Amino acid sequence: MEQIRALITDLGGVASKSRLAAHGATDRLLTAAVRSGAVHRARRGWYTVFPPGDPRHEAVRIGGRLTGASLLALSGAWLWNTPRLTVVVPQNASRLRPRHGATVVWRRGSAGRPDPADDARPPWADSLEEALVLAVTELPFDEAVAVLDWALVGGGMTRAGLADAFAGVSAARAAIVDWADAGSQSFIESLVRATFAALGHRVTVQVPVAPGDARRIDVVVDEAVAIEVDGRAFHADTFDADRRKDVAVAIAGRIPLRCGYRMVRDERERIIDAVHAIVARSDATSTAARRCRETRHAACLDGARWRLPPPRTPRRSDDRVGQAQGGRGDRSTSPGRNSAVGTIIRLRTDRPR
């Protein structure tokens, strides 16, 4: 039994019966392995070491590959919560096994079908590039930017790779790539950076506390506010060092402001108010920051919207997205109400506590 499990693990955790048979696995051995619980039969002709409920198992059970934010989450992408299960299948896919709460994406070609001959990626996974493009249409703007930051920092992608991944989509969708920054070192740092950049402020990350000082400030807004966004769990043993750093920041001419994980998640509007109050009293106030303050952008996270340039090219219609439980659905890939890109973008903070 363990021999069959080891074989499937070596093949990427999922394998077709025909591929296992080519490695010497007989029907008797496969049946015994399933009965013992060493492996699982996700669907007819497909076996996996991932248990039911695991996103990889569910993707194969439905009949496709894991994609979008649900694939990125397994890769360690920066996300608030466990995303909705999203599976890509070929346009001509049949005999799908719907799962309540899952989203199925139909794509031209065979990209969605697990292919035993495809050794470039696991048989349960879509490509990272395709998953990124789909994820930014599913996520709120700030979280989508954080995912792109993660792709540069920990996802093994380059800025040129991001540009190539988004080359086939509309200009409005591809515009979000310009927001990515490999300098961001954490999820909440990316969220804070995207928030204030979207409000028109001049934002830099990982700025030296002072010339010649090895210590870095997470986010600097308009050269006036030095925001540190590390949570208590990461700084419980550096309390005094953090306060010394705040003193050094103040001596260098900036106002230090510390924000924890929950503050960024649940109280971001208050953080914006604090930054605007500091910038308003600072000689470093920029034209963009002054304009933001005058138009009361502090309320933007509570529902206000602002527009990106209109798309310059027609939207591609290669994909069709629909609910797994409701059929193939609409033929468009419209980002929808909470889209990260398109002609309208919006930040939100209505995160579950």
mmCIF file of C-alpha atoms in Angstrom:
data_model
loop_
_atom_site.group_PDB
_atom_site.id
_atom_site.type_symbol
_atom_site.label_atom_id
_atom_site.label_comp_id
_atom_site.label_asym_id
_atom_site.label_seq_id
_atom_site.Cartn_x
_atom_site.Cartn_y
_atom_site.Cartn_z
ATOM 1 C CA MET A 1 0.000 0.000 0.000
ATOM 2 C CA GLU A 2 2.789 2.398 0.892
ATOM 3 C CA GLN A 3 4.441 1.586 -2.401
ATOM 4 C CA ILE A 4 1.386 2.861 -4.294
ATOM 5 C CA ARG A 5 1.224 5.956 -2.085
ATOM 6 C CA ALA A 6 4.921 6.674 -2.665
ATOM 7 C CA LEU A 7 4.437 6.266 -6.428
ATOM 8 C CA ILE A 8 1.517 8.726 -6.538
ATOM 9 C CA THR A 9 3.458 11.173 -4.356
ATOM 10 C CA ASP A 10 6.364 11.050 -6.788
ATOM 11 C CA LEU A 11 3.946 11.786 -9.638
ATOM 12 C CA GLY A 12 2.789 14.993 -7.974
ATOM 13 C CA GLY A 13 0.223 13.689 -5.509
ATOM 14 C CA VAL A 14 -2.321 12.871 -8.235
ATOM 15 C CA ALA A 15 -2.116 10.295 -10.999
ATOM 16 C CA SER A 16 -4.369 8.638 -13.540
ATOM 17 C CA LYS A 17 -4.945 4.910 -13.510
ATOM 18 C CA SER A 18 -3.275 4.532 -16.905
ATOM 19 C CA ARG A 19 -0.134 6.267 -15.697
ATOM 20 C CA LEU A 20 -0.008 4.143 -12.543
ATOM 21 C CA ALA A 21 -0.491 1.001 -14.627
ATOM 22 C CA ALA A 22 2.504 2.035 -16.745
ATOM 23 C CA HIS A 23 4.541 1.966 -13.516
ATOM 24 C CA GLY A 24 3.340 -1.532 -12.619
ATOM 25 C CA ALA A 25 0.306 -0.778 -10.448
ATOM 26 C CA THR A 26 -2.411 -3.404 -10.885
ATOM 27 C CA ASP A 27 -6.139 -3.074 -10.257
ATOM 28 C CA ARG A 28 -5.760 -5.301 -7.217
ATOM 29 C CA LEU A 29 -3.025 -3.123 -5.695
ATOM 30 C CA LEU A 30 -4.976 0.092 -6.346
ATOM 31 C CA THR A 31 -8.152 -1.327 -4.787
ATOM 32 C CA ALA A 32 -6.250 -2.496 -1.728
ATOM 33 C CA ALA A 33 -4.519 0.874 -1.370
ATOM 34 C CA VAL A 34 -7.867 2.713 -1.475
ATOM 35 C CA ARG A 35 -9.479 0.342 1.042
ATOM 36 C CA SER A 36 -6.557 0.773 3.429
ATOM 37 C CA GLY A 37 -6.799 4.558 3.227
ATOM 38 C CA ALA A 38 -3.257 4.935 1.877
ATOM 39 C CA VAL A 39 -4.625 6.670 -1.219
ATOM 40 C CA HIS A 40 -7.990 8.080 -2.305
ATOM 41 C CA ARG A 41 -9.902 7.724 -5.534
ATOM 42 C CA ALA A 42 -10.959 11.295 -6.321
ATOM 43 C CA ARG A 43 -12.954 10.323 -9.403
ATOM 44 C CA ARG A 44 -13.123 7.439 -11.810
ATOM 45 C CA GLY A 45 -9.643 6.679 -13.094
ATOM 46 C CA TRP A 46 -7.879 9.220 -10.829
ATOM 47 C CA TYR A 47 -6.059 8.570 -7.555
ATOM 48 C CA THR A 48 -4.537 10.958 -5.049
ATOM 49 C CA VAL A 49 -2.761 11.057 -1.706
ATOM 50 C CA PHE A 50 -4.708 14.196 -0.735
ATOM 51 C CA PRO A 51 -7.729 13.487 1.496
ATOM 52 C CA PRO A 52 -11.298 14.592 0.727
ATOM 53 C CA GLY A 53 -11.729 18.259 1.606
ATOM 54 C CA ASP A 54 -8.202 19.162 0.557
ATOM 55 C CA PRO A 55 -8.457 21.718 -2.300
ATOM 56 C CA ARG A 56 -6.216 19.556 -4.490
ATOM 57 C CA HIS A 57 -8.433 16.509 -3.985
ATOM 58 C CA GLU A 58 -11.564 18.566 -4.673
ATOM 59 C CA ALA A 59 -10.138 20.026 -7.888
ATOM 60 C CA VAL A 60 -9.445 16.548 -9.259
ATOM 61 C CA ARG A 61 -12.815 15.264 -8.022
ATOM 62 C CA ILE A 62 -14.584 18.038 -9.942
ATOM 63 C CA GLY A 63 -12.533 17.219 -13.035
ATOM 64 C CA GLY A 64 -9.973 20.002 -13.452
ATOM 65 C CA ARG A 65 -7.069 21.875 -11.916
ATOM 66 C CA LEU A 66 -6.883 24.182 -8.921
ATOM 67 C CA THR A 67 -6.497 27.827 -9.974
ATOM 68 C CA GLY A 68 -7.014 31.438 -8.920
ATOM 69 C CA ALA A 69 -6.570 32.552 -5.327
ATOM 70 C CA SER A 70 -7.191 29.022 -4.036
ATOM 71 C CA LEU A 71 -4.036 27.809 -5.820
ATOM 72 C CA LEU A 72 -2.039 30.843 -4.695
ATOM 73 C CA ALA A 73 -3.050 30.208 -1.073
ATOM 74 C CA LEU A 74 -1.480 26.746 -1.206
ATOM 75 C CA SER A 75 1.689 28.347 -2.570
ATOM 76 C CA GLY A 76 1.895 30.723 0.404
ATOM 77 C CA ALA A 77 0.476 33.866 -1.208
ATOM 78 C CA TRP A 78 -0.448 36.828 1.005
ATOM 79 C CA LEU A 79 -4.199 36.643 1.594
ATOM 80 C CA TRP A 80 -6.603 37.564 4.400
ATOM 81 C CA ASN A 81 -8.634 34.368 4.447
ATOM 82 C CA THR A 82 -8.902 30.958 2.836
ATOM 83 C CA PRO A 83 -10.326 31.771 -0.593
ATOM 84 C CA ARG A 84 -13.226 30.141 -2.381
ATOM 85 C CA LEU A 85 -12.326 26.932 -4.229
ATOM 86 C CA THR A 86 -11.752 27.731 -7.909
ATOM 87 C CA VAL A 87 -11.157 25.044 -10.543
ATOM 88 C CA VAL A 88 -10.317 25.448 -14.231
ATOM 89 C CA VAL A 89 -11.577 22.881 -16.767
ATOM 90 C CA PRO A 90 -11.376 22.629 -20.558
ATOM 91 C CA GLN A 91 -14.134 24.246 -22.557
ATOM 92 C CA ASN A 92 -15.325 20.829 -23.728
ATOM 93 C CA ALA A 93 -15.196 19.238 -20.274
ATOM 94 C CA SER A 94 -17.968 16.813 -19.387
ATOM 95 C CA ARG A 95 -18.985 14.588 -16.485
ATOM 96 C CA LEU A 96 -18.016 17.233 -13.979
ATOM 97 C CA ARG A 97 -18.870 16.543 -10.354
ATOM 98 C CA PRO A 98 -20.092 19.838 -8.875
ATOM 99 C CA ARG A 99 -19.199 20.841 -5.339
ATOM 100 C CA HIS A 100 -21.257 23.334 -3.379
ATOM 101 C CA GLY A 101 -19.377 26.605 -2.927
ATOM 102 C CA ALA A 102 -16.874 25.985 -5.728
ATOM 103 C CA THR A 103 -16.364 28.116 -8.828
ATOM 104 C CA VAL A 104 -15.607 26.447 -12.150
ATOM 105 C CA VAL A 105 -13.794 28.340 -14.935
ATOM 106 C CA TRP A 106 -14.047 27.004 -18.487
ATOM 107 C CA ARG A 107 -11.021 27.727 -20.640
ATOM 108 C CA ARG A 108 -10.306 27.036 -24.286
ATOM 109 C CA GLY A 109 -7.855 24.229 -24.896
ATOM 110 C CA SER A 110 -6.875 21.514 -22.438
ATOM 111 C CA ALA A 111 -5.265 23.698 -19.768
ATOM 112 C CA GLY A 112 -7.835 22.700 -17.190
ATOM 113 C CA ARG A 113 -7.586 18.936 -17.647
ATOM 114 C CA PRO A 114 -5.026 17.017 -15.576
ATOM 115 C CA ASP A 115 -2.571 15.709 -18.152
ATOM 116 C CA PRO A 116 -0.329 12.760 -17.280
ATOM 117 C CA ALA A 117 2.149 13.875 -19.930
ATOM 118 C CA ASP A 118 2.540 17.360 -18.442
ATOM 119 C CA ASP A 119 5.543 17.197 -16.098
ATOM 120 C CA ALA A 120 6.044 20.951 -15.837
ATOM 121 C CA ARG A 121 3.493 21.294 -13.026
ATOM 122 C CA PRO A 122 1.519 19.049 -10.675
ATOM 123 C CA PRO A 123 -1.489 17.419 -12.353
ATOM 124 C CA TRP A 124 -3.826 19.193 -9.903
ATOM 125 C CA ALA A 125 -2.481 22.732 -10.482
ATOM 126 C CA ASP A 126 -3.025 25.428 -13.075
ATOM 127 C CA SER A 127 -0.026 27.556 -14.033
ATOM 128 C CA LEU A 128 0.973 30.277 -11.567
ATOM 129 C CA GLU A 129 0.620 32.906 -14.293
ATOM 130 C CA GLU A 130 -2.960 31.933 -15.138
ATOM 131 C CA ALA A 131 -3.831 31.691 -11.436
ATOM 132 C CA LEU A 132 -2.507 35.213 -10.809
ATOM 133 C CA VAL A 133 -4.510 36.724 -13.654
ATOM 134 C CA LEU A 134 -7.678 35.074 -12.401
ATOM 135 C CA ALA A 135 -6.984 35.924 -8.744
ATOM 136 C CA VAL A 136 -6.721 39.668 -9.311
ATOM 137 C CA THR A 137 -10.194 39.617 -10.862
ATOM 138 C CA GLU A 138 -11.542 37.878 -7.748
ATOM 139 C CA LEU A 139 -9.848 39.907 -5.019
ATOM 140 C CA PRO A 140 -10.345 43.467 -3.711
ATOM 141 C CA PHE A 141 -7.812 45.939 -5.082
ATOM 142 C CA ASP A 142 -5.518 46.137 -2.036
ATOM 143 C CA GLU A 143 -5.386 42.356 -1.607
ATOM 144 C CA ALA A 144 -4.762 41.853 -5.329
ATOM 145 C CA VAL A 145 -1.766 44.212 -5.132
ATOM 146 C CA ALA A 146 -0.470 42.237 -2.123
ATOM 147 C CA VAL A 147 -0.715 39.018 -4.138
ATOM 148 C CA LEU A 148 1.339 40.577 -6.932
ATOM 149 C CA ASP A 149 3.899 41.774 -4.385
ATOM 150 C CA TRP A 150 4.103 38.215 -3.049
ATOM 151 C CA ALA A 151 4.629 36.891 -6.597
ATOM 152 C CA LEU A 152 7.742 39.080 -6.854
ATOM 153 C CA VAL A 153 8.998 38.487 -3.297
ATOM 154 C CA GLY A 154 8.215 34.812 -2.691
ATOM 155 C CA GLY A 155 6.521 33.455 -5.787
ATOM 156 C CA GLY A 156 9.621 33.292 -7.953
ATOM 157 C CA MET A 157 8.307 35.696 -10.591
ATOM 158 C CA THR A 158 9.935 38.762 -12.113
ATOM 159 C CA ARG A 159 8.309 42.015 -13.188
ATOM 160 C CA ALA A 160 8.820 40.966 -16.797
ATOM 161 C CA GLY A 161 7.117 37.675 -15.988
ATOM 162 C CA LEU A 162 4.142 39.521 -14.525
ATOM 163 C CA ALA A 163 3.905 41.682 -17.629
ATOM 164 C CA ASP A 164 3.949 38.570 -19.828
ATOM 165 C CA ALA A 165 1.278 36.888 -17.694
ATOM 166 C CA PHE A 166 -1.073 39.852 -18.150
ATOM 167 C CA ALA A 167 -0.163 40.507 -21.785
ATOM 168 C CA GLY A 168 -3.261 38.746 -23.101
ATOM 169 C CA VAL A 169 -5.812 40.654 -21.014
ATOM 170 C CA SER A 170 -7.310 44.089 -21.429
ATOM 171 C CA ALA A 171 -5.265 47.192 -20.683
ATOM 172 C CA ALA A 172 -7.490 47.959 -17.694
ATOM 173 C CA ARG A 173 -6.735 44.590 -16.124
ATOM 174 C CA ALA A 174 -3.039 44.675 -16.987
ATOM 175 C CA ALA A 175 -2.677 48.121 -15.361
ATOM 176 C CA ILE A 176 -2.638 46.557 -11.904
ATOM 177 C CA VAL A 177 0.833 45.102 -12.597
ATOM 178 C CA ASP A 178 2.232 48.643 -12.268
ATOM 179 C CA TRP A 179 1.189 48.626 -8.602
ATOM 180 C CA ALA A 180 3.402 45.649 -7.708
ATOM 181 C CA ASP A 181 6.522 46.351 -5.630
ATOM 182 C CA ALA A 182 9.193 43.780 -4.815
ATOM 183 C CA GLY A 183 10.282 45.943 -1.879
ATOM 184 C CA SER A 184 7.293 44.966 0.252
ATOM 185 C CA GLN A 185 8.273 42.488 2.939
ATOM 186 C CA SER A 186 4.896 41.406 4.325
ATOM 187 C CA PHE A 187 1.195 41.172 3.586
ATOM 188 C CA ILE A 188 0.046 44.076 5.747
ATOM 189 C CA GLU A 189 2.951 46.203 4.527
ATOM 190 C CA SER A 190 1.678 45.700 0.976
ATOM 191 C CA LEU A 191 -1.872 46.568 2.032
ATOM 192 C CA VAL A 192 -0.761 49.804 3.714
ATOM 193 C CA ARG A 193 1.400 50.763 0.742
ATOM 194 C CA ALA A 194 -1.410 50.110 -1.755
ATOM 195 C CA THR A 195 -3.913 51.992 0.401
ATOM 196 C CA PHE A 196 -1.950 55.236 0.585
ATOM 197 C CA ALA A 197 -0.653 55.040 -2.980
ATOM 198 C CA ALA A 198 -4.248 54.698 -4.193
ATOM 199 C CA LEU A 199 -5.130 57.801 -2.209
ATOM 200 C CA GLY A 200 -2.537 59.812 -4.130
ATOM 201 C CA HIS A 201 0.253 59.893 -1.546
ATOM 202 C CA ARG A 202 3.923 59.414 -2.284
ATOM 203 C CA VAL A 203 4.769 56.086 -0.672
ATOM 204 C CA THR A 204 8.091 54.282 -0.267
ATOM 205 C CA VAL A 205 8.885 51.047 1.553
ATOM 206 C CA GLN A 206 11.882 49.757 3.476
ATOM 207 C CA VAL A 207 13.396 53.216 3.952
ATOM 208 C CA PRO A 208 16.530 53.632 6.139
ATOM 209 C CA VAL A 209 15.757 55.257 9.495
ATOM 210 C CA ALA A 210 18.623 57.700 8.843
ATOM 211 C CA PRO A 211 21.654 57.846 6.542
ATOM 212 C CA GLY A 212 24.028 55.069 7.541
ATOM 213 C CA ASP A 213 21.439 53.374 9.799
ATOM 214 C CA ALA A 214 20.869 49.709 8.950
ATOM 215 C CA ARG A 215 17.361 49.766 10.422
ATOM 216 C CA ARG A 216 14.477 50.165 8.000
ATOM 217 C CA ILE A 217 11.050 51.789 8.153
ATOM 218 C CA ASP A 218 8.299 49.616 6.705
ATOM 219 C CA VAL A 219 6.314 52.355 4.933
ATOM 220 C CA VAL A 220 7.003 56.093 4.597
ATOM 221 C CA VAL A 221 4.148 58.356 3.472
ATOM 222 C CA ASP A 222 4.937 61.771 1.965
ATOM 223 C CA GLU A 223 8.330 61.759 3.728
ATOM 224 C CA ALA A 224 6.447 62.728 6.893
ATOM 225 C CA VAL A 225 4.975 59.552 8.432
ATOM 226 C CA ALA A 226 7.019 56.464 9.277
ATOM 227 C CA ILE A 227 4.588 53.542 9.542
ATOM 228 C CA GLU A 228 5.624 50.293 11.212
ATOM 229 C CA VAL A 229 3.133 47.479 10.580
ATOM 230 C CA ASP A 230 4.643 44.526 12.429
ATOM 231 C CA GLY A 231 2.281 42.667 14.729
ATOM 232 C CA ARG A 232 2.837 41.925 18.415
ATOM 233 C CA ALA A 233 3.531 38.256 17.690
ATOM 234 C CA PHE A 234 6.636 39.244 15.742
ATOM 235 C CA HIS A 235 7.885 41.960 18.091
ATOM 236 C CA ALA A 236 7.142 40.646 21.588
ATOM 237 C CA ASP A 237 10.872 40.231 22.257
ATOM 238 C CA THR A 238 11.975 43.552 20.744
ATOM 239 C CA PHE A 239 9.833 46.020 22.686
ATOM 240 C CA ASP A 240 12.709 48.256 23.826
ATOM 241 C CA ALA A 241 14.497 48.068 20.475
ATOM 242 C CA ASP A 242 11.322 49.154 18.702
ATOM 243 C CA ARG A 243 10.971 52.178 20.986
ATOM 244 C CA ARG A 244 14.585 53.158 20.384
ATOM 245 C CA LYS A 245 13.869 52.911 16.682
ATOM 246 C CA ASP A 246 10.859 55.223 17.089
ATOM 247 C CA VAL A 247 13.084 57.756 18.840
ATOM 248 C CA ALA A 248 15.626 57.551 16.013
ATOM 249 C CA VAL A 249 12.852 58.040 13.456
ATOM 250 C CA ALA A 250 11.636 61.156 15.285
ATOM 251 C CA ILE A 251 15.165 62.575 15.508
ATOM 252 C CA ALA A 252 15.529 62.028 11.751
ATOM 253 C CA GLY A 253 12.464 64.216 11.191
ATOM 254 C CA ARG A 254 9.566 61.813 10.658
ATOM 255 C CA ILE A 255 6.626 60.976 12.907
ATOM 256 C CA PRO A 256 6.549 57.261 13.844
ATOM 257 C CA LEU A 257 3.195 55.457 13.708
ATOM 258 C CA ARG A 258 2.784 51.798 14.693
ATOM 259 C CA CYS A 259 -0.110 49.723 13.320
ATOM 260 C CA GLY A 260 -0.864 46.107 14.179
ATOM 261 C CA TYR A 261 -2.388 43.397 12.025
ATOM 262 C CA ARG A 262 -5.909 43.872 13.414
ATOM 263 C CA MET A 263 -5.722 47.632 12.988
ATOM 264 C CA VAL A 264 -4.854 47.252 9.317
ATOM 265 C CA ARG A 265 -7.648 44.731 8.887
ATOM 266 C CA ASP A 266 -10.425 46.386 10.893
ATOM 267 C CA GLU A 267 -9.515 50.039 11.530
ATOM 268 C CA ARG A 268 -7.745 51.197 8.414
ATOM 269 C CA GLU A 269 -9.857 54.322 8.099
ATOM 270 C CA ARG A 270 -8.550 55.511 11.479
ATOM 271 C CA ILE A 271 -5.008 54.875 10.289
ATOM 272 C CA ILE A 272 -5.742 57.031 7.253
ATOM 273 C CA ASP A 273 -7.150 59.765 9.495
ATOM 274 C CA ALA A 274 -3.999 59.659 11.631
ATOM 275 C CA VAL A 275 -1.687 59.866 8.615
ATOM 276 C CA HIS A 276 -3.653 62.746 7.119
ATOM 277 C CA ALA A 277 -3.533 64.616 10.424
ATOM 278 C CA ILE A 278 0.248 64.195 10.610
ATOM 279 C CA VAL A 279 0.794 65.149 6.974
ATOM 280 C CA ALA A 280 -1.427 68.208 7.398
ATOM 281 C CA ARG A 281 0.932 69.515 10.084
ATOM 282 C CA SER A 282 4.082 68.621 8.217
ATOM 283 C CA ASP A 283 6.203 70.823 5.973
ATOM 284 C CA ALA A 284 6.570 67.771 3.728
ATOM 285 C CA THR A 285 2.926 67.907 2.641
ATOM 286 C CA SER A 286 2.773 67.102 -1.052
ATOM 287 C CA THR A 287 0.295 68.410 -3.578
ATOM 288 C CA ALA A 288 -1.210 64.936 -3.886
ATOM 289 C CA ALA A 289 -1.590 64.544 -0.135
ATOM 290 C CA ARG A 290 -3.162 67.998 0.201
ATOM 291 C CA ARG A 291 -5.653 67.163 -2.550
ATOM 292 C CA CYS A 292 -6.522 63.854 -0.838
ATOM 293 C CA ARG A 293 -7.109 65.628 2.462
ATOM 294 C CA GLU A 294 -9.289 68.334 0.927
ATOM 295 C CA THR A 295 -11.523 65.810 -0.844
ATOM 296 C CA ARG A 296 -11.919 63.693 2.308
ATOM 297 C CA HIS A 297 -10.402 60.516 0.921
ATOM 298 C CA ALA A 298 -10.249 59.198 4.478
ATOM 299 C CA ALA A 299 -13.720 57.774 3.924
ATOM 300 C CA CYS A 300 -12.729 55.877 0.771
ATOM 301 C CA LEU A 301 -12.393 52.521 2.490
ATOM 302 C CA ASP A 302 -16.038 52.627 3.515
ATOM 303 C CA GLY A 303 -17.450 52.408 0.023
ATOM 304 C CA ALA A 304 -16.214 55.305 -2.116
ATOM 305 C CA ARG A 305 -14.855 54.403 -5.558
ATOM 306 C CA TRP A 306 -12.431 55.913 -8.002
ATOM 307 C CA ARG A 307 -11.775 55.123 -11.641
ATOM 308 C CA LEU A 308 -8.876 53.729 -13.619
ATOM 309 C CA PRO A 309 -8.316 54.749 -17.263
ATOM 310 C CA PRO A 310 -10.842 53.014 -19.570
ATOM 311 C CA PRO A 311 -9.608 49.861 -21.315
ATOM 312 C CA ARG A 312 -7.903 50.474 -24.624
ATOM 313 C CA THR A 313 -8.454 46.994 -26.048
ATOM 314 C CA PRO A 314 -11.507 44.713 -26.144
ATOM 315 C CA ARG A 315 -11.878 42.250 -23.295
ATOM 316 C CA ARG A 316 -10.755 38.726 -24.111
ATOM 317 C CA SER A 317 -13.502 36.130 -24.136
ATOM 318 C CA ASP A 318 -11.366 33.005 -23.825
ATOM 319 C CA ASP A 319 -12.756 32.060 -20.417
ATOM 320 C CA ARG A 320 -16.249 31.384 -19.196
ATOM 321 C CA VAL A 321 -16.884 31.474 -15.504
ATOM 322 C CA GLY A 322 -19.807 29.847 -13.754
ATOM 323 C CA GLN A 323 -20.794 28.276 -10.463
ATOM 324 C CA ALA A 324 -20.072 24.582 -10.228
ATOM 325 C CA GLN A 325 -23.507 23.906 -8.850
ATOM 326 C CA GLY A 326 -25.264 25.978 -11.475
ATOM 327 C CA GLY A 327 -23.749 24.942 -14.795
ATOM 328 C CA ARG A 328 -21.313 26.802 -17.018
ATOM 329 C CA GLY A 329 -23.025 30.126 -16.480
ATOM 330 C CA ASP A 330 -22.120 33.385 -18.146
ATOM 331 C CA ARG A 331 -19.735 33.512 -21.077
ATOM 332 C CA SER A 332 -17.851 36.581 -19.883
ATOM 333 C CA THR A 333 -15.091 36.938 -17.324
ATOM 334 C CA SER A 334 -16.376 40.167 -15.856
ATOM 335 C CA PRO A 335 -14.561 40.874 -12.566
ATOM 336 C CA GLY A 336 -17.833 41.674 -10.795
ATOM 337 C CA ARG A 337 -18.676 43.881 -7.831
ATOM 338 C CA ASN A 338 -15.554 43.222 -5.759
ATOM 339 C CA SER A 339 -13.136 43.185 -8.680
ATOM 340 C CA ALA A 340 -9.556 44.239 -8.216
ATOM 341 C CA VAL A 341 -9.329 45.667 -11.725
ATOM 342 C CA GLY A 342 -11.544 46.983 -14.484
ATOM 343 C CA THR A 343 -12.863 50.493 -14.891
ATOM 344 C CA ILE A 344 -13.699 50.692 -11.174
ATOM 345 C CA ILE A 345 -11.546 49.688 -8.247
ATOM 346 C CA ARG A 346 -12.403 49.723 -4.571
ATOM 347 C CA LEU A 347 -10.696 49.059 -1.272
ATOM 348 C CA ARG A 348 -12.623 47.447 1.532
ATOM 349 C CA THR A 349 -12.056 46.521 5.146
ATOM 350 C CA ASP A 350 -15.145 44.474 5.968
ATOM 351 C CA ARG A 351 -13.038 41.535 7.050
ATOM 352 C CA PRO A 352 -14.449 38.881 9.367
ATOM 353 C CA ARG A 353 -13.143 39.248 12.902
#
